[in-house]
PDB file of C-alpha atoms in Angstrom:
ATOM      1  CA  UNK H   8      15.222 -21.400  65.856  1.00 68.00           C
ATOM      2  CA  UNK H   9      12.598 -19.445  63.936  1.00 86.00           C
ATOM      3  CA  UNK H  10      13.354 -16.164  62.230  1.00 96.00           C
ATOM      4  CA  UNK H  11      11.652 -12.929  63.238  1.00 97.00           C
ATOM      5  CA  UNK H  12       9.785 -13.186  59.942  1.00 97.00           C
ATOM      6  CA  UNK H  13       8.452 -16.647  60.903  1.00 97.00           C
ATOM      7  CA  UNK H  14       7.351 -15.269  64.262  1.00 96.00           C
ATOM      8  CA  UNK H  15       5.541 -12.413  62.526  1.00 96.00           C
ATOM      9  CA  UNK H  16       4.089 -14.669  59.820  1.00 96.00           C
ATOM     10  CA  UNK H  17       3.609 -18.163  61.292  1.00 96.00           C
ATOM     11  CA  UNK H  18       2.484 -19.581  57.935  1.00 97.00           C
ATOM     12  CA  UNK H  19       5.652 -18.512  56.094  1.00 97.00           C
ATOM     13  CA  UNK H  20       6.813 -21.602  54.180  1.00 97.00           C
ATOM     14  CA  UNK H  21      10.395 -20.610  53.361  1.00 97.00           C
ATOM     15  CA  UNK H  22      13.154 -22.570  55.155  1.00 97.00           C
ATOM     16  CA  UNK H  23      15.566 -20.774  57.455  1.00 98.00           C
ATOM     17  CA  UNK H  24      18.653 -21.816  59.433  1.00 97.00           C
ATOM     18  CA  UNK H  25      20.193 -19.463  61.994  1.00 97.00           C
ATOM     19  CA  UNK H  26      23.959 -19.144  61.388  1.00 96.00           C
ATOM     20  CA  UNK H  27      24.810 -16.481  63.959  1.00 95.00           C
ATOM     21  CA  UNK H  28      23.877 -15.032  67.312  1.00 93.00           C
ATOM     22  CA  UNK H  29      21.612 -12.032  67.427  1.00 91.00           C
ATOM     23  CA  UNK H  30      20.607  -9.415  68.017  1.00 96.00           C
ATOM     24  CA  UNK H  31      23.800  -7.732  66.894  1.00 96.00           C
ATOM     25  CA  UNK H  32      24.750  -4.860  69.237  1.00 97.00           C
ATOM     26  CA  UNK H  33      23.852  -1.222  68.879  1.00 98.00           C
ATOM     27  CA  UNK H  34      25.859   1.562  70.495  1.00 97.00           C
ATOM     28  CA  UNK H  35      26.221   5.306  70.212  1.00 96.00           C
ATOM     29  CA  UNK H  36      29.360   6.424  68.419  1.00 93.00           C
ATOM     30  CA  UNK H  37      31.519   8.476  70.754  1.00 86.00           C
ATOM     31  CA  UNK H  38      32.826  11.201  68.441  1.00 84.00           C
ATOM     32  CA  UNK H  39      32.081  14.898  68.767  1.00 81.00           C
ATOM     33  CA  UNK H  40      32.724  15.769  65.123  1.00 83.00           C
ATOM     34  CA  UNK H  41      29.169  14.937  64.070  1.00 88.00           C
ATOM     35  CA  UNK H  42      26.072  17.142  64.214  1.00 89.00           C
ATOM     36  CA  UNK H  43      23.687  14.212  64.492  1.00 92.00           C
ATOM     37  CA  UNK H  44      23.519  11.511  67.110  1.00 94.00           C
ATOM     38  CA  UNK H  45      25.103   8.532  65.321  1.00 95.00           C
ATOM     39  CA  UNK H  46      24.617   4.948  66.400  1.00 97.00           C
ATOM     40  CA  UNK H  47      26.268   1.809  65.072  1.00 97.00           C
ATOM     41  CA  UNK H  48      24.545  -1.510  64.523  1.00 98.00           C
ATOM     42  CA  UNK H  49      27.534  -3.785  64.323  1.00 96.00           C
ATOM     43  CA  UNK H  50      27.100  -6.870  62.151  1.00 95.00           C
ATOM     44  CA  UNK H  51      30.812  -7.713  62.284  1.00 92.00           C
ATOM     45  CA  UNK H  52      30.352 -10.360  64.982  1.00 91.00           C
ATOM     46  CA  UNK H  53      27.443 -12.108  63.283  1.00 95.00           C
ATOM     47  CA  UNK H  54      28.191 -15.616  62.056  1.00 94.00           C
ATOM     48  CA  UNK H  55      29.203 -18.785  63.851  1.00 90.00           C
ATOM     49  CA  UNK H  56      31.414 -20.088  61.020  1.00 85.00           C
ATOM     50  CA  UNK H  57      34.744 -18.947  59.654  1.00 81.00           C
ATOM     51  CA  UNK H  58      33.512 -15.564  58.426  1.00 86.00           C
ATOM     52  CA  UNK H  59      30.929 -13.032  59.584  1.00 89.00           C
ATOM     53  CA  UNK H  60      29.075  -9.889  58.636  1.00 89.00           C
ATOM     54  CA  UNK H  61      26.024  -9.118  56.563  1.00 91.00           C
ATOM     55  CA  UNK H  62      26.591 -11.902  53.990  1.00 95.00           C
ATOM     56  CA  UNK H  63      25.776 -14.520  56.622  1.00 96.00           C
ATOM     57  CA  UNK H  64      22.276 -13.083  57.036  1.00 97.00           C
ATOM     58  CA  UNK H  65      21.545 -13.848  53.378  1.00 98.00           C
ATOM     59  CA  UNK H  66      22.973 -17.366  53.615  1.00 98.00           C
ATOM     60  CA  UNK H  67      20.531 -18.170  56.424  1.00 98.00           C
ATOM     61  CA  UNK H  68      17.837 -18.230  53.715  1.00 98.00           C
ATOM     62  CA  UNK H  69      19.824 -19.180  50.622  1.00 98.00           C
ATOM     63  CA  UNK H  70      21.609 -22.274  51.936  1.00 98.00           C
ATOM     64  CA  UNK H  71      18.543 -24.088  53.347  1.00 98.00           C
ATOM     65  CA  UNK H  72      16.808 -23.458  50.013  1.00 98.00           C
ATOM     66  CA  UNK H  73      19.807 -24.828  48.090  1.00 98.00           C
ATOM     67  CA  UNK H  74      19.951 -27.869  50.379  1.00 97.00           C
ATOM     68  CA  UNK H  75      16.239 -28.524  49.896  1.00 97.00           C
ATOM     69  CA  UNK H  76      16.825 -28.491  46.139  1.00 96.00           C
ATOM     70  CA  UNK H  77      19.479 -31.210  46.461  1.00 97.00           C
ATOM     71  CA  UNK H  78      22.222 -28.821  45.312  1.00 98.00           C
ATOM     72  CA  UNK H  79      25.695 -30.305  44.795  1.00 97.00           C
ATOM     73  CA  UNK H  80      27.469 -27.072  43.794  1.00 98.00           C
ATOM     74  CA  UNK H  81      26.729 -23.379  44.190  1.00 98.00           C
ATOM     75  CA  UNK H  82      28.114 -21.129  41.445  1.00 98.00           C
ATOM     76  CA  UNK H  83      28.483 -17.462  42.273  1.00 98.00           C
ATOM     77  CA  UNK H  84      30.619 -14.446  41.383  1.00 97.00           C
ATOM     78  CA  UNK H  85      32.530 -11.565  42.939  1.00 96.00           C
ATOM     79  CA  UNK H  86      35.749  -9.574  43.053  1.00 95.00           C
ATOM     80  CA  UNK H  87      39.116 -11.034  44.005  1.00 95.00           C
ATOM     81  CA  UNK H  88      38.532 -10.119  47.649  1.00 92.00           C
ATOM     82  CA  UNK H  89      34.916 -11.223  47.777  1.00 94.00           C
ATOM     83  CA  UNK H  90      33.553 -11.526  51.303  1.00 93.00           C
ATOM     84  CA  UNK H  91      30.376 -12.986  49.830  1.00 96.00           C
ATOM     85  CA  UNK H  92      32.237 -15.758  48.003  1.00 96.00           C
ATOM     86  CA  UNK H  93      34.269 -16.645  51.070  1.00 96.00           C
ATOM     87  CA  UNK H  94      31.244 -16.764  53.380  1.00 96.00           C
ATOM     88  CA  UNK H  95      29.358 -18.911  50.857  1.00 97.00           C
ATOM     89  CA  UNK H  96      32.233 -21.381  50.544  1.00 97.00           C
ATOM     90  CA  UNK H  97      32.712 -21.694  54.309  1.00 96.00           C
ATOM     91  CA  UNK H  98      29.071 -22.013  55.338  1.00 97.00           C
ATOM     92  CA  UNK H  99      27.989 -24.180  52.382  1.00 97.00           C
ATOM     93  CA  UNK H 100      30.458 -26.871  53.451  1.00 96.00           C
ATOM     94  CA  UNK H 101      28.283 -27.660  56.469  1.00 94.00           C
ATOM     95  CA  UNK H 102      25.480 -28.576  54.050  1.00 96.00           C
ATOM     96  CA  UNK H 103      27.749 -30.777  51.957  1.00 97.00           C
ATOM     97  CA  UNK H 104      27.610 -28.223  49.134  1.00 98.00           C
ATOM     98  CA  UNK H 105      30.660 -27.259  47.066  1.00 98.00           C
ATOM     99  CA  UNK H 106      31.210 -23.653  45.928  1.00 98.00           C
ATOM    100  CA  UNK H 107      32.598 -22.451  42.596  1.00 98.00           C
ATOM    101  CA  UNK H 108      33.542 -18.779  42.238  1.00 98.00           C
ATOM    102  CA  UNK H 109      33.935 -16.673  39.112  1.00 98.00           C
ATOM    103  CA  UNK H 110      36.253 -13.799  40.068  1.00 98.00           C
ATOM    104  CA  UNK H 111      36.917 -10.459  38.432  1.00 97.00           C
ATOM    105  CA  UNK H 112      39.870  -8.178  39.068  1.00 96.00           C
ATOM    106  CA  UNK H 113      40.000  -5.378  41.612  1.00 94.00           C
ATOM    107  CA  UNK H 114      42.969  -3.388  42.982  1.00 94.00           C
ATOM    108  CA  UNK H 115      45.225  -5.754  44.930  1.00 93.00           C
ATOM    109  CA  UNK H 116      46.664  -4.843  48.322  1.00 90.00           C
ATOM    110  CA  UNK H 117      47.669  -6.848  51.386  1.00 90.00           C
ATOM    111  CA  UNK H 118      44.060  -7.309  52.432  1.00 88.00           C
ATOM    112  CA  UNK H 119      43.128  -8.771  49.037  1.00 91.00           C
ATOM    113  CA  UNK H 120      46.163 -11.058  49.099  1.00 94.00           C
ATOM    114  CA  UNK H 121      45.120 -12.388  52.485  1.00 93.00           C
ATOM    115  CA  UNK H 122      41.563 -12.807  51.264  1.00 93.00           C
ATOM    116  CA  UNK H 123      42.701 -14.757  48.223  1.00 95.00           C
ATOM    117  CA  UNK H 124      44.604 -17.084  50.503  1.00 96.00           C
ATOM    118  CA  UNK H 125      41.453 -17.591  52.576  1.00 95.00           C
ATOM    119  CA  UNK H 126      39.507 -18.340  49.410  1.00 96.00           C
ATOM    120  CA  UNK H 127      42.066 -20.937  48.355  1.00 96.00           C
ATOM    121  CA  UNK H 128      41.944 -22.537  51.802  1.00 96.00           C
ATOM    122  CA  UNK H 129      38.128 -22.626  51.770  1.00 96.00           C
ATOM    123  CA  UNK H 130      38.056 -25.460  49.235  1.00 95.00           C
ATOM    124  CA  UNK H 131      36.129 -23.446  46.655  1.00 98.00           C
ATOM    125  CA  UNK H 132      36.899 -23.829  42.953  1.00 98.00           C
ATOM    126  CA  UNK H 133      38.297 -20.473  41.818  1.00 98.00           C
ATOM    127  CA  UNK H 134      38.026 -19.234  38.236  1.00 98.00           C
ATOM    128  CA  UNK H 135      39.894 -15.992  37.463  1.00 98.00           C
ATOM    129  CA  UNK H 136      37.917 -14.337  34.684  1.00 97.00           C
ATOM    130  CA  UNK H 137      39.640 -10.926  35.218  1.00 95.00           C
ATOM    131  CA  UNK H 138      36.798  -8.854  33.698  1.00 96.00           C
ATOM    132  CA  UNK H 139      33.011  -8.811  33.832  1.00 95.00           C
ATOM    133  CA  UNK H 140      32.843  -9.233  30.056  1.00 97.00           C
ATOM    134  CA  UNK H 141      35.025 -12.346  30.127  1.00 97.00           C
ATOM    135  CA  UNK H 142      33.099 -13.743  33.090  1.00 97.00           C
ATOM    136  CA  UNK H 143      29.890 -13.462  31.060  1.00 97.00           C
ATOM    137  CA  UNK H 144      31.631 -15.086  28.093  1.00 98.00           C
ATOM    138  CA  UNK H 145      32.798 -18.123  30.103  1.00 97.00           C
ATOM    139  CA  UNK H 146      29.543 -18.518  32.040  1.00 97.00           C
ATOM    140  CA  UNK H 147      28.243 -21.380  29.832  1.00 97.00           C
ATOM    141  CA  UNK H 148      31.507 -23.264  30.386  1.00 97.00           C
ATOM    142  CA  UNK H 149      31.290 -22.694  34.153  1.00 98.00           C
ATOM    143  CA  UNK H 150      27.803 -24.188  34.234  1.00 97.00           C
ATOM    144  CA  UNK H 151      28.963 -27.227  32.272  1.00 97.00           C
ATOM    145  CA  UNK H 152      32.181 -27.574  34.277  1.00 97.00           C
ATOM    146  CA  UNK H 153      30.327 -27.626  37.590  1.00 98.00           C
ATOM    147  CA  UNK H 154      27.343 -29.748  36.595  1.00 97.00           C
ATOM    148  CA  UNK H 155      26.895 -32.944  38.620  1.00 95.00           C
ATOM    149  CA  UNK H 156      25.128 -35.979  37.191  1.00 92.00           C
ATOM    150  CA  UNK H 157      23.663 -33.785  34.463  1.00 91.00           C
ATOM    151  CA  UNK H 158      22.370 -31.241  36.988  1.00 95.00           C
ATOM    152  CA  UNK H 159      23.749 -27.700  36.598  1.00 97.00           C
ATOM    153  CA  UNK H 160      25.094 -25.815  39.610  1.00 98.00           C
ATOM    154  CA  UNK H 161      22.733 -23.664  41.622  1.00 98.00           C
ATOM    155  CA  UNK H 162      23.531 -20.071  40.642  1.00 98.00           C
ATOM    156  CA  UNK H 163      23.473 -17.273  43.220  1.00 98.00           C
ATOM    157  CA  UNK H 164      23.954 -13.658  42.071  1.00 97.00           C
ATOM    158  CA  UNK H 165      26.770 -11.409  43.280  1.00 96.00           C
ATOM    159  CA  UNK H 166      26.427 -10.678  46.985  1.00 95.00           C
ATOM    160  CA  UNK H 167      23.517 -13.099  47.322  1.00 97.00           C
ATOM    161  CA  UNK H 168      21.186 -10.265  46.349  1.00 97.00           C
ATOM    162  CA  UNK H 169      18.283 -12.314  45.048  1.00 98.00           C
ATOM    163  CA  UNK H 170      14.690 -11.899  46.188  1.00 97.00           C
ATOM    164  CA  UNK H 171      15.308 -14.719  48.687  1.00 98.00           C
ATOM    165  CA  UNK H 172      18.673 -13.432  49.902  1.00 98.00           C
ATOM    166  CA  UNK H 173      17.164 -10.014  50.594  1.00 98.00           C
ATOM    167  CA  UNK H 174      15.187 -11.629  53.428  1.00 98.00           C
ATOM    168  CA  UNK H 175      18.403 -11.640  55.455  1.00 98.00           C
ATOM    169  CA  UNK H 176      18.174  -7.889  55.831  1.00 97.00           C
ATOM    170  CA  UNK H 177      14.468  -7.801  56.321  1.00 97.00           C
ATOM    171  CA  UNK H 178      15.501  -9.725  59.447  1.00 97.00           C
ATOM    172  CA  UNK H 179      18.147  -7.097  60.299  1.00 98.00           C
ATOM    173  CA  UNK H 180      15.523  -4.346  60.083  1.00 97.00           C
ATOM    174  CA  UNK H 181      13.045  -6.263  62.235  1.00 97.00           C
ATOM    175  CA  UNK H 182      15.808  -6.817  64.775  1.00 98.00           C
ATOM    176  CA  UNK H 183      16.584  -3.091  64.792  1.00 98.00           C
ATOM    177  CA  UNK H 184      12.886  -2.348  65.260  1.00 98.00           C
ATOM    178  CA  UNK H 185      12.854  -4.559  68.357  1.00 98.00           C
ATOM    179  CA  UNK H 186      15.885  -2.691  69.688  1.00 98.00           C
ATOM    180  CA  UNK H 187      14.082   0.624  69.102  1.00 98.00           C
ATOM    181  CA  UNK H 188      11.008  -0.716  70.921  1.00 98.00           C
ATOM    182  CA  UNK H 189      13.127  -1.815  73.882  1.00 98.00           C
ATOM    183  CA  UNK H 190      14.782   1.608  74.157  1.00 98.00           C
ATOM    184  CA  UNK H 191      18.250   0.316  73.234  1.00 98.00           C
ATOM    185  CA  UNK H 192      18.453   2.844  70.382  1.00 98.00           C
ATOM    186  CA  UNK H 193      16.253   5.803  69.348  1.00 98.00           C
ATOM    187  CA  UNK H 194      14.209   5.475  66.189  1.00 98.00           C
ATOM    188  CA  UNK H 195      16.598   6.726  63.505  1.00 97.00           C
ATOM    189  CA  UNK H 196      15.714   9.122  60.741  1.00 97.00           C
ATOM    190  CA  UNK H 197      18.158   7.275  58.485  1.00 97.00           C
ATOM    191  CA  UNK H 198      20.095   4.023  58.388  1.00 98.00           C
ATOM    192  CA  UNK H 199      23.271   4.312  56.324  1.00 98.00           C
ATOM    193  CA  UNK H 200      24.795   1.281  54.611  1.00 98.00           C
ATOM    194  CA  UNK H 201      27.219   0.482  51.817  1.00 98.00           C
ATOM    195  CA  UNK H 202      25.642  -0.796  48.582  1.00 98.00           C
ATOM    196  CA  UNK H 203      27.736  -3.407  46.777  1.00 96.00           C
ATOM    197  CA  UNK H 204      25.013  -5.585  45.273  1.00 96.00           C
ATOM    198  CA  UNK H 205      21.839  -4.003  46.658  1.00 96.00           C
ATOM    199  CA  UNK H 206      20.391  -6.758  48.835  1.00 97.00           C
ATOM    200  CA  UNK H 207      21.174  -5.167  52.183  1.00 97.00           C
ATOM    201  CA  UNK H 208      19.554  -1.821  51.331  1.00 97.00           C
ATOM    202  CA  UNK H 209      16.526  -3.487  49.689  1.00 97.00           C
ATOM    203  CA  UNK H 210      15.975  -5.778  52.677  1.00 97.00           C
ATOM    204  CA  UNK H 211      16.355  -2.996  55.208  1.00 97.00           C
ATOM    205  CA  UNK H 212      13.785  -0.858  53.399  1.00 96.00           C
ATOM    206  CA  UNK H 213      11.214  -3.656  53.285  1.00 96.00           C
ATOM    207  CA  UNK H 214      11.826  -4.701  56.891  1.00 96.00           C
ATOM    208  CA  UNK H 215      11.593  -1.162  58.224  1.00 96.00           C
ATOM    209  CA  UNK H 216       8.267  -0.748  56.457  1.00 94.00           C
ATOM    210  CA  UNK H 217       6.967  -4.045  57.878  1.00 95.00           C
ATOM    211  CA  UNK H 218       8.013  -2.873  61.345  1.00 95.00           C
ATOM    212  CA  UNK H 219       6.200   0.443  60.960  1.00 94.00           C
ATOM    213  CA  UNK H 220       9.311   2.592  61.367  1.00 95.00           C
ATOM    214  CA  UNK H 221       9.658   5.874  59.480  1.00 94.00           C
ATOM    215  CA  UNK H 222      13.410   5.336  58.983  1.00 96.00           C
ATOM    216  CA  UNK H 223      14.768   5.910  55.479  1.00 96.00           C
ATOM    217  CA  UNK H 224      17.562   3.817  53.989  1.00 97.00           C
ATOM    218  CA  UNK H 225      20.520   5.749  52.619  1.00 98.00           C
ATOM    219  CA  UNK H 226      22.658   3.463  50.459  1.00 98.00           C
ATOM    220  CA  UNK H 227      26.190   4.546  49.563  1.00 98.00           C
ATOM    221  CA  UNK H 228      27.038   2.906  46.244  1.00 98.00           C
ATOM    222  CA  UNK H 229      30.541   1.377  46.251  1.00 97.00           C
ATOM    223  CA  UNK H 230      30.317  -0.807  43.128  1.00 96.00           C
ATOM    224  CA  UNK H 231      30.380   0.451  39.532  1.00 95.00           C
ATOM    225  CA  UNK H 232      29.906  -2.989  37.898  1.00 93.00           C
ATOM    226  CA  UNK H 233      26.179  -3.284  38.699  1.00 94.00           C
ATOM    227  CA  UNK H 234      23.151  -1.023  38.312  1.00 95.00           C
ATOM    228  CA  UNK H 235      22.355   0.060  41.864  1.00 97.00           C
ATOM    229  CA  UNK H 236      20.151   3.147  41.630  1.00 95.00           C
ATOM    230  CA  UNK H 237      17.134   3.709  43.873  1.00 95.00           C
ATOM    231  CA  UNK H 238      14.681   2.416  41.251  1.00 94.00           C
ATOM    232  CA  UNK H 239      16.602  -0.853  40.862  1.00 95.00           C
ATOM    233  CA  UNK H 240      16.835  -1.389  44.640  1.00 96.00           C
ATOM    234  CA  UNK H 241      13.156  -0.580  45.099  1.00 94.00           C
ATOM    235  CA  UNK H 242      12.320  -3.081  42.387  1.00 94.00           C
ATOM    236  CA  UNK H 243      14.379  -5.732  44.205  1.00 96.00           C
ATOM    237  CA  UNK H 244      12.528  -4.999  47.467  1.00 95.00           C
ATOM    238  CA  UNK H 245       9.261  -5.407  45.585  1.00 94.00           C
ATOM    239  CA  UNK H 246      10.327  -8.841  44.308  1.00 95.00           C
ATOM    240  CA  UNK H 247      11.026  -9.899  47.888  1.00 96.00           C
ATOM    241  CA  UNK H 248       7.646  -8.624  49.033  1.00 96.00           C
ATOM    242  CA  UNK H 249       5.964 -10.697  46.297  1.00 95.00           C
ATOM    243  CA  UNK H 250       8.048 -13.730  47.312  1.00 97.00           C
ATOM    244  CA  UNK H 251       6.760 -13.383  50.882  1.00 97.00           C
ATOM    245  CA  UNK H 252       3.192 -13.022  49.637  1.00 96.00           C
ATOM    246  CA  UNK H 253       3.500 -16.214  47.613  1.00 97.00           C
ATOM    247  CA  UNK H 254       4.800 -18.181  50.620  1.00 97.00           C
ATOM    248  CA  UNK H 255       2.270 -17.389  53.289  1.00 97.00           C
ATOM    249  CA  UNK H 256       3.335 -13.937  54.494  1.00 96.00           C
ATOM    250  CA  UNK H 257       0.870 -11.259  53.315  1.00 94.00           C
ATOM    251  CA  UNK H 258       2.795  -7.984  52.994  1.00 91.00           C
ATOM    252  CA  UNK H 259       2.097  -4.712  51.253  1.00 81.00           C
ATOM    253  CA  UNK H 260       3.986  -4.319  47.950  1.00 66.00           C
ATOM    254  CA  UNK H 261       4.197  -0.518  48.280  1.00 61.00           C
ATOM    255  CA  UNK H 262       7.254   1.403  47.099  1.00 60.00           C
ATOM    256  CA  UNK H 263      10.315   1.102  49.322  1.00 68.00           C
ATOM    257  CA  UNK H 264      12.046   4.148  50.798  1.00 79.00           C
ATOM    258  CA  UNK H 265      15.651   4.083  49.555  1.00 93.00           C
ATOM    259  CA  UNK H 266      18.016   6.940  48.683  1.00 95.00           C
ATOM    260  CA  UNK H 267      21.264   6.153  46.881  1.00 97.00           C
ATOM    261  CA  UNK H 268      24.434   8.237  46.826  1.00 97.00           C
ATOM    262  CA  UNK H 269      27.323   7.800  44.368  1.00 97.00           C
ATOM    263  CA  UNK H 270      29.706  10.561  45.411  1.00 97.00           C
ATOM    264  CA  UNK H 271      32.035   8.378  47.484  1.00 98.00           C
ATOM    265  CA  UNK H 272      32.745   5.565  44.971  1.00 97.00           C
ATOM    266  CA  UNK H 273      36.020   7.056  43.738  1.00 97.00           C
ATOM    267  CA  UNK H 274      37.655   5.559  40.587  1.00 96.00           C
ATOM    268  CA  UNK H 275      35.684   2.328  40.961  1.00 95.00           C
ATOM    269  CA  UNK H 276      35.057  -0.823  42.953  1.00 94.00           C
ATOM    270  CA  UNK H 277      37.839  -1.639  45.381  1.00 93.00           C
ATOM    271  CA  UNK H 278      39.813   1.574  44.798  1.00 94.00           C
ATOM    272  CA  UNK H 279      40.897   3.264  48.013  1.00 94.00           C
ATOM    273  CA  UNK H 280      39.894   6.914  48.337  1.00 97.00           C
ATOM    274  CA  UNK H 281      41.350   9.625  50.561  1.00 98.00           C
ATOM    275  CA  UNK H 282      37.911  10.234  52.087  1.00 98.00           C
ATOM    276  CA  UNK H 283      37.527   6.553  52.961  1.00 98.00           C
ATOM    277  CA  UNK H 284      40.996   6.378  54.527  1.00 97.00           C
ATOM    278  CA  UNK H 285      40.277   9.455  56.648  1.00 97.00           C
ATOM    279  CA  UNK H 286      36.868   8.092  57.656  1.00 97.00           C
ATOM    280  CA  UNK H 287      38.439   4.798  58.710  1.00 96.00           C
ATOM    281  CA  UNK H 288      40.842   6.694  60.978  1.00 95.00           C
ATOM    282  CA  UNK H 289      37.959   8.600  62.572  1.00 94.00           C
ATOM    283  CA  UNK H 290      36.017   5.379  63.083  1.00 94.00           C
ATOM    284  CA  UNK H 291      39.044   3.592  64.558  1.00 94.00           C
ATOM    285  CA  UNK H 292      39.469   6.372  67.122  1.00 92.00           C
ATOM    286  CA  UNK H 293      35.835   5.684  68.150  1.00 91.00           C
ATOM    287  CA  UNK H 294      36.464   1.936  68.402  1.00 91.00           C
ATOM    288  CA  UNK H 295      34.990   0.925  65.045  1.00 93.00           C
ATOM    289  CA  UNK H 296      37.103  -1.091  62.553  1.00 93.00           C
ATOM    290  CA  UNK H 297      36.224  -0.487  58.890  1.00 95.00           C
ATOM    291  CA  UNK H 298      37.672  -1.679  55.561  1.00 93.00           C
ATOM    292  CA  UNK H 299      38.320   0.330  52.393  1.00 93.00           C
ATOM    293  CA  UNK H 300      36.051  -1.319  49.816  1.00 94.00           C
ATOM    294  CA  UNK H 301      32.641  -0.930  51.500  1.00 96.00           C
ATOM    295  CA  UNK H 302      32.302   0.368  55.024  1.00 97.00           C
ATOM    296  CA  UNK H 303      34.886   3.167  55.057  1.00 97.00           C
ATOM    297  CA  UNK H 304      33.340   4.689  51.932  1.00 98.00           C
ATOM    298  CA  UNK H 305      29.884   4.485  53.469  1.00 98.00           C
ATOM    299  CA  UNK H 306      31.112   6.083  56.693  1.00 98.00           C
ATOM    300  CA  UNK H 307      32.856   8.838  54.710  1.00 98.00           C
ATOM    301  CA  UNK H 308      29.500   9.608  53.106  1.00 98.00           C
ATOM    302  CA  UNK H 309      27.815   9.703  56.511  1.00 97.00           C
ATOM    303  CA  UNK H 310      30.372  12.217  57.830  1.00 97.00           C
ATOM    304  CA  UNK H 311      30.076  14.490  54.782  1.00 97.00           C
ATOM    305  CA  UNK H 312      26.289  14.347  54.596  1.00 97.00           C
ATOM    306  CA  UNK H 313      26.009  15.002  58.324  1.00 95.00           C
ATOM    307  CA  UNK H 314      28.191  18.095  57.988  1.00 94.00           C
ATOM    308  CA  UNK H 315      26.050  19.249  55.066  1.00 95.00           C
ATOM    309  CA  UNK H 316      22.901  19.000  57.222  1.00 95.00           C
ATOM    310  CA  UNK H 317      21.362  16.095  55.298  1.00 95.00           C
ATOM    311  CA  UNK H 318      20.132  14.366  58.462  1.00 95.00           C
ATOM    312  CA  UNK H 319      18.716  17.508  60.112  1.00 91.00           C
ATOM    313  CA  UNK H 320      20.111  16.387  63.508  1.00 86.00           C
ATOM    314  CA  UNK H 321      17.910  13.265  63.519  1.00 93.00           C
ATOM    315  CA  UNK H 322      19.457  10.105  64.979  1.00 96.00           C
ATOM    316  CA  UNK H 323      21.338   8.073  62.368  1.00 98.00           C
ATOM    317  CA  UNK H 324      22.280   4.382  62.449  1.00 98.00           C
ATOM    318  CA  UNK H 325      25.382   3.226  60.591  1.00 98.00           C
ATOM    319  CA  UNK H 326      25.265  -0.458  59.642  1.00 98.00           C
ATOM    320  CA  UNK H 327      28.732  -1.985  59.918  1.00 97.00           C
ATOM    321  CA  UNK H 328      28.527  -4.903  57.491  1.00 95.00           C
ATOM    322  CA  UNK H 329      32.112  -6.165  57.465  1.00 87.00           C
ATOM    323  CA  UNK H 330      32.815  -9.338  59.455  1.00 79.00           C
ATOM    324  CA  UNK H 331      36.404 -10.623  59.354  1.00 76.00           C
ATOM    325  CA  UNK H 332      37.640 -13.454  61.527  1.00 65.00           C
TER     326      UNK H 332
END
């Protein structure tokens, strides 16, 4: 099945494999504590393999590319509870590709323990580097360790947030634009999403611009180990626009429209905050399940910014990116 990007640009020469069923649903959030009309685009059910959520969207572009390259092993990185690493390991198996993960520490709770067990059961090779500095130090060894017949592993950055991986959320934005056009959801003034590696926000901004929507992306930064400011995310969106241009999809490389907010990060990546815990309770009462590392912090920001009048009563879409199984 072709992507929405292939339908829009028939000469696009980048390979794509659909790994989930779309469009993902949109619904209005039934909670009276908000000034704005808030809608949810729920990515949690996306993915036909053993894990779901927004990471699968990136893999729809990254894995066919890796397979075309004849990749034996993908090497990537993340925290101990990495959803990205788990999704990569599970979906790459269908392509006959092994996954090796370099992991850094984050606060450990029951969720992380369960996630580590899933990672061990996925068949991935796990390397516990503990810190970002040590992960960088052992990177040459990891490349040698996972080389196959003198070919190094295919490296994917944290969260799959490369210029190619960003296309996954260009797709999400085009899908949302179709839902706006059909009347399933009003055109939002903002779409709010967690920012862990930047690819989701960058892709949304580029896709919304391609679709002709005026919607701004508001990214709530939840990771203090990467540079994730608006300039960096805009630069990443620009790289993706140039990638499309070089593969048969003429797009405008104008500046993306991304705001970033840092006020809900707390002590650091993976640390639970009171605001996130309270936001998760509010969301649960409205039938929306969130987790503490990404989505609850992003929803806490949405609540606070709504109360402060940031959205000026315009419709807002919250992107639920977490997809457990």
